[in-house]
């Protein structure tokens, strides 16, 4: 059976791509389709581009491609459906780290009813950006140099500076929020420098955790099982977004289980209560 070719009733398994953890205990050793401890979060903000927006491609009779952000199909909203949480998509097709600051923070003008990311702070955030930044040739930058920890308005205009600035902005409205940053999966493009920037955020900021799809997710390259079974054109299908929600939930569950004390006070985020 090809990996992911058939959805088993219990769990989908595939070999981990790294040996950093005991056998059977690496992130995404199996895809269960269950929320696990992802369910401790009751409010989410999903920061990203088309692949965070449930974007589907259409084809007109003349072959013209249409792009449609169908938020209800996004992996973020599937997480909310699975856990009973509430969540907002701070995402749209074509988005970049610098664009997000402008379109969702400074002057909200976006394809999601011009939603303002400052209005409703969340307990948890998932940031999945980097593909469009890489594709348009943005400089990856150096997080240690490009992020001004005392004033995010002075960050460098690089992927590192802008990505760090997103985290700083989120922290300015919800200091204790848990933030999950997502590396881009293997798909034949060399985005290692950008993924290195993303991983570094967990070293620089507190309450930031890495969902390392490049390291642990299956191959998304042309001709892979993922591409053949879960894509429509250059974007995921409805089944692909659902599968991605399972991947995200299993990874977040893994992070929580390995850092239980960090997540003990999730219910108090934004309430002023302490323990």
Tab-separated table of C-alpha atoms in Angstrom:
chain	number	residue	atom	x	y	z
A	1	UNK	CA	0.000	0.000	0.000
A	2	UNK	CA	1.358	3.396	-0.908
A	3	UNK	CA	1.714	5.887	1.922
A	4	UNK	CA	-1.583	7.776	2.315
A	5	UNK	CA	-3.109	5.965	-0.670
A	6	UNK	CA	-5.782	4.471	1.592
A	7	UNK	CA	-7.128	6.095	4.759
A	8	UNK	CA	-7.122	3.351	7.389
A	9	UNK	CA	-9.941	3.373	9.924
A	10	UNK	CA	-7.598	3.595	12.912
A	11	UNK	CA	-4.451	5.509	12.012
A	12	UNK	CA	-2.216	6.337	9.086
A	13	UNK	CA	1.435	5.467	9.668
A	14	UNK	CA	4.628	6.394	7.922
A	15	UNK	CA	8.273	6.337	8.883
A	16	UNK	CA	9.676	9.449	10.517
A	17	UNK	CA	12.321	11.263	8.507
A	18	UNK	CA	14.600	11.827	11.483
A	19	UNK	CA	15.850	9.715	14.358
A	20	UNK	CA	15.743	12.329	17.095
A	21	UNK	CA	13.181	10.439	19.174
A	22	UNK	CA	12.617	6.812	20.222
A	23	UNK	CA	10.897	4.649	17.637
A	24	UNK	CA	7.167	5.302	17.677
A	25	UNK	CA	7.552	8.597	19.513
A	26	UNK	CA	8.542	11.044	16.790
A	27	UNK	CA	6.073	13.695	15.636
A	28	UNK	CA	3.763	12.306	12.945
A	29	UNK	CA	4.812	8.668	13.313
A	30	UNK	CA	1.133	8.079	12.711
A	31	UNK	CA	-1.805	10.225	11.720
A	32	UNK	CA	-4.739	9.433	13.979
A	33	UNK	CA	-7.359	11.920	12.815
A	34	UNK	CA	-8.015	12.669	16.500
A	35	UNK	CA	-7.537	16.041	18.261
A	36	UNK	CA	-5.739	14.691	21.322
A	37	UNK	CA	-4.516	17.525	23.524
A	38	UNK	CA	-5.084	20.047	20.721
A	39	UNK	CA	-8.538	20.142	22.305
A	40	UNK	CA	-7.300	22.126	25.306
A	41	UNK	CA	-7.417	25.285	23.154
A	42	UNK	CA	-10.791	27.004	22.857
A	43	UNK	CA	-9.748	29.884	20.572
A	44	UNK	CA	-7.371	29.963	17.605
A	45	UNK	CA	-5.900	32.437	15.151
A	46	UNK	CA	-4.618	31.001	11.865
A	47	UNK	CA	-1.991	33.203	10.212
A	48	UNK	CA	-1.006	32.205	6.701
A	49	UNK	CA	-1.403	32.199	2.949
A	50	UNK	CA	-3.573	30.260	0.491
A	51	UNK	CA	-2.769	26.883	2.031
A	52	UNK	CA	-4.092	28.196	5.356
A	53	UNK	CA	-7.217	29.520	3.643
A	54	UNK	CA	-8.719	26.383	2.141
A	55	UNK	CA	-7.917	27.803	-1.280
A	56	UNK	CA	-9.243	25.760	-4.197
A	57	UNK	CA	-8.438	26.146	-7.885
A	58	UNK	CA	-11.121	26.161	-10.565
A	59	UNK	CA	-10.851	25.949	-14.363
A	60	UNK	CA	-13.058	27.828	-16.793
A	61	UNK	CA	-13.969	26.363	-20.176
A	62	UNK	CA	-11.076	28.254	-21.771
A	63	UNK	CA	-8.649	26.923	-19.155
A	64	UNK	CA	-8.462	30.124	-17.101
A	65	UNK	CA	-7.544	29.337	-13.504
A	66	UNK	CA	-9.595	30.750	-10.647
A	67	UNK	CA	-8.406	30.906	-7.042
A	68	UNK	CA	-10.937	30.766	-4.212
A	69	UNK	CA	-10.261	31.094	-0.488
A	70	UNK	CA	-12.877	28.746	0.974
A	71	UNK	CA	-12.189	29.312	4.653
A	72	UNK	CA	-14.744	26.740	5.792
A	73	UNK	CA	-12.578	24.052	4.146
A	74	UNK	CA	-9.309	25.264	5.668
A	75	UNK	CA	-7.352	22.991	7.978
A	76	UNK	CA	-7.763	25.611	10.710
A	77	UNK	CA	-11.543	25.455	10.593
A	78	UNK	CA	-11.364	21.654	10.475
A	79	UNK	CA	-9.363	21.800	13.718
A	80	UNK	CA	-12.082	23.976	15.221
A	81	UNK	CA	-14.785	21.543	14.087
A	82	UNK	CA	-12.900	18.616	15.576
A	83	UNK	CA	-12.311	20.295	18.936
A	84	UNK	CA	-15.322	22.581	19.362
A	85	UNK	CA	-13.032	25.612	19.388
A	86	UNK	CA	-13.608	28.997	17.758
A	87	UNK	CA	-11.058	30.283	15.286
A	88	UNK	CA	-10.406	33.098	12.817
A	89	UNK	CA	-8.519	32.805	9.541
A	90	UNK	CA	-6.049	35.659	9.380
A	91	UNK	CA	-4.982	34.369	5.995
A	92	UNK	CA	-5.461	34.824	2.282
A	93	UNK	CA	-4.059	33.603	-1.004
A	94	UNK	CA	-0.664	35.040	-1.936
A	95	UNK	CA	0.117	36.333	1.558
A	96	UNK	CA	3.653	36.960	2.822
A	97	UNK	CA	5.050	37.908	6.215
A	98	UNK	CA	5.407	41.580	5.287
A	99	UNK	CA	2.037	41.612	3.538
A	100	UNK	CA	0.328	40.099	6.569
A	101	UNK	CA	1.453	42.979	8.783
A	102	UNK	CA	-0.098	45.428	6.346
A	103	UNK	CA	-3.253	43.498	5.430
A	104	UNK	CA	-4.252	42.076	8.800
A	105	UNK	CA	-2.639	44.411	11.342
A	106	UNK	CA	-1.773	47.924	10.201
A	107	UNK	CA	-4.613	48.582	7.751
A	108	UNK	CA	-6.901	45.549	7.613
A	109	UNK	CA	-7.750	45.072	3.950
A	110	UNK	CA	-7.997	41.413	3.119
A	111	UNK	CA	-10.138	38.729	1.567
A	112	UNK	CA	-11.601	37.617	4.903
A	113	UNK	CA	-14.127	40.434	5.391
A	114	UNK	CA	-11.229	42.804	6.156
A	115	UNK	CA	-10.773	41.061	9.474
A	116	UNK	CA	-8.540	42.852	11.988
A	117	UNK	CA	-6.182	40.494	13.826
A	118	UNK	CA	-5.957	42.924	16.756
A	119	UNK	CA	-9.640	42.793	17.664
A	120	UNK	CA	-10.019	39.339	19.206
A	121	UNK	CA	-6.911	37.909	20.923
A	122	UNK	CA	-6.711	34.108	20.959
A	123	UNK	CA	-5.289	31.441	23.253
A	124	UNK	CA	-3.341	29.841	20.416
A	125	UNK	CA	-1.972	30.888	17.038
A	126	UNK	CA	-0.570	28.872	14.163
A	127	UNK	CA	1.681	30.733	11.723
A	128	UNK	CA	2.190	29.088	8.330
A	129	UNK	CA	3.989	31.512	6.026
A	130	UNK	CA	7.085	31.374	3.866
A	131	UNK	CA	6.156	29.894	0.499
A	132	UNK	CA	5.220	33.175	-1.190
A	133	UNK	CA	8.072	35.046	0.508
A	134	UNK	CA	10.504	32.518	-0.966
A	135	UNK	CA	8.820	32.472	-4.378
A	136	UNK	CA	9.017	36.229	-4.841
A	137	UNK	CA	12.659	36.371	-3.802
A	138	UNK	CA	12.452	38.004	-0.382
A	139	UNK	CA	15.637	37.885	1.675
A	140	UNK	CA	15.499	35.274	4.428
A	141	UNK	CA	17.554	37.445	6.759
A	142	UNK	CA	19.017	36.656	10.169
A	143	UNK	CA	16.651	36.542	13.168
A	144	UNK	CA	19.445	37.391	15.611
A	145	UNK	CA	20.148	40.627	13.738
A	146	UNK	CA	16.863	41.548	12.075
A	147	UNK	CA	14.531	41.390	15.101
A	148	UNK	CA	14.512	44.341	17.497
A	149	UNK	CA	13.203	42.804	20.705
A	150	UNK	CA	12.316	46.157	22.258
A	151	UNK	CA	10.550	47.732	19.236
A	152	UNK	CA	9.142	45.598	16.436
A	153	UNK	CA	8.619	48.666	14.254
A	154	UNK	CA	12.411	48.745	13.888
A	155	UNK	CA	12.737	45.180	12.595
A	156	UNK	CA	14.525	44.728	9.282
A	157	UNK	CA	12.391	44.287	6.172
A	158	UNK	CA	13.405	40.659	5.682
A	159	UNK	CA	11.469	37.440	6.133
A	160	UNK	CA	13.109	37.065	9.548
A	161	UNK	CA	12.317	40.615	10.617
A	162	UNK	CA	8.720	40.493	9.437
A	163	UNK	CA	8.020	36.983	10.741
A	164	UNK	CA	9.439	37.932	14.122
A	165	UNK	CA	7.344	41.086	13.937
A	166	UNK	CA	4.182	39.036	13.541
A	167	UNK	CA	5.018	37.108	16.700
A	168	UNK	CA	5.793	40.346	18.545
A	169	UNK	CA	2.485	41.859	17.460
A	170	UNK	CA	0.554	38.798	18.610
A	171	UNK	CA	2.345	38.941	21.939
A	172	UNK	CA	1.446	42.618	22.293
A	173	UNK	CA	-2.263	41.719	22.456
A	174	UNK	CA	-2.006	38.282	24.133
A	175	UNK	CA	1.333	37.941	25.953
A	176	UNK	CA	0.739	34.366	27.141
A	177	UNK	CA	-0.632	32.993	23.861
A	178	UNK	CA	0.874	29.742	22.645
A	179	UNK	CA	2.253	30.229	19.143
A	180	UNK	CA	3.021	27.369	16.775
A	181	UNK	CA	5.271	28.191	13.809
A	182	UNK	CA	5.183	25.855	10.821
A	183	UNK	CA	8.074	25.031	8.503
A	184	UNK	CA	7.155	24.413	4.871
A	185	UNK	CA	7.155	20.716	3.871
A	186	UNK	CA	9.503	19.095	1.401
A	187	UNK	CA	8.153	19.741	-2.093
A	188	UNK	CA	11.229	19.907	-4.289
A	189	UNK	CA	12.021	23.554	-3.459
A	190	UNK	CA	15.096	24.480	-1.432
A	191	UNK	CA	13.569	26.574	1.347
A	192	UNK	CA	15.985	25.391	4.035
A	193	UNK	CA	17.169	28.927	4.799
A	194	UNK	CA	13.599	30.128	5.315
A	195	UNK	CA	12.736	27.099	7.427
A	196	UNK	CA	15.834	27.764	9.507
A	197	UNK	CA	14.488	31.254	10.206
A	198	UNK	CA	11.155	29.779	11.296
A	199	UNK	CA	12.783	27.270	13.658
A	200	UNK	CA	14.878	30.042	15.231
A	201	UNK	CA	11.732	31.802	16.470
A	202	UNK	CA	11.331	29.194	19.206
A	203	UNK	CA	14.805	30.092	20.492
A	204	UNK	CA	14.161	33.829	20.493
A	205	UNK	CA	10.631	34.010	21.894
A	206	UNK	CA	8.885	32.315	24.798
A	207	UNK	CA	5.733	30.263	24.218
A	208	UNK	CA	6.711	29.521	20.611
A	209	UNK	CA	6.816	25.917	19.369
A	210	UNK	CA	7.881	24.485	16.012
A	211	UNK	CA	5.661	22.282	13.862
A	212	UNK	CA	8.480	21.017	11.684
A	213	UNK	CA	6.784	19.756	8.533
A	214	UNK	CA	10.025	19.897	6.567
A	215	UNK	CA	11.555	17.387	8.955
A	216	UNK	CA	8.644	15.111	9.807
A	217	UNK	CA	5.810	15.453	7.272
A	218	UNK	CA	5.592	13.288	4.148
A	219	UNK	CA	7.001	14.398	0.806
A	220	UNK	CA	4.824	16.894	-1.078
A	221	UNK	CA	6.906	16.912	-4.276
A	222	UNK	CA	5.436	16.405	-7.738
A	223	UNK	CA	4.624	12.736	-8.243
A	224	UNK	CA	4.338	11.990	-4.517
A	225	UNK	CA	1.326	10.226	-3.031
A	226	UNK	CA	0.277	13.471	-1.381
A	227	UNK	CA	0.239	15.284	-4.732
A	228	UNK	CA	-1.569	12.500	-6.522
A	229	UNK	CA	-4.288	11.999	-3.914
A	230	UNK	CA	-4.778	15.288	-2.073
A	231	UNK	CA	-4.139	18.145	-4.539
A	232	UNK	CA	-6.178	20.026	-7.154
A	233	UNK	CA	-3.671	21.910	-9.276
A	234	UNK	CA	-1.211	23.751	-7.073
A	235	UNK	CA	-3.408	23.678	-3.968
A	236	UNK	CA	-4.985	21.061	-1.759
A	237	UNK	CA	-8.384	19.475	-2.282
A	238	UNK	CA	-11.035	19.272	0.444
A	239	UNK	CA	-9.567	15.912	1.486
A	240	UNK	CA	-6.099	17.456	1.502
A	241	UNK	CA	-7.098	20.222	3.885
A	242	UNK	CA	-8.780	17.690	6.164
A	243	UNK	CA	-5.634	15.546	6.138
A	244	UNK	CA	-3.570	18.644	6.966
A	245	UNK	CA	-5.794	19.326	9.982
A	246	UNK	CA	-5.049	15.800	11.213
A	247	UNK	CA	-1.315	16.405	10.745
A	248	UNK	CA	-1.509	19.681	12.668
A	249	UNK	CA	-3.558	18.183	15.511
A	250	UNK	CA	-1.301	15.159	15.913
A	251	UNK	CA	1.784	17.385	15.978
A	252	UNK	CA	0.282	19.832	18.492
A	253	UNK	CA	-0.837	16.895	20.642
A	254	UNK	CA	2.746	15.594	20.531
A	255	UNK	CA	4.127	19.004	21.558
A	256	UNK	CA	1.704	19.297	24.479
A	257	UNK	CA	2.388	15.761	25.689
A	258	UNK	CA	6.129	16.471	25.719
A	259	UNK	CA	5.750	19.858	27.439
A	260	UNK	CA	2.868	19.315	29.846
A	261	UNK	CA	3.929	21.976	32.333
A	262	UNK	CA	4.086	24.625	29.589
A	263	UNK	CA	0.423	24.041	28.765
A	264	UNK	CA	-0.934	23.607	32.296
A	265	UNK	CA	-2.397	27.142	32.360
A	266	UNK	CA	-3.921	27.354	28.869
A	267	UNK	CA	-7.387	28.024	30.322
A	268	UNK	CA	-6.040	31.173	32.007
A	269	UNK	CA	-4.605	32.774	28.844
A	270	UNK	CA	-6.098	36.239	28.492
A	271	UNK	CA	-8.058	36.057	31.763
A	272	UNK	CA	-5.580	37.598	34.187
A	273	UNK	CA	-5.801	34.498	36.374
A	274	UNK	CA	-2.605	32.865	37.597
A	275	UNK	CA	-1.465	29.634	39.175
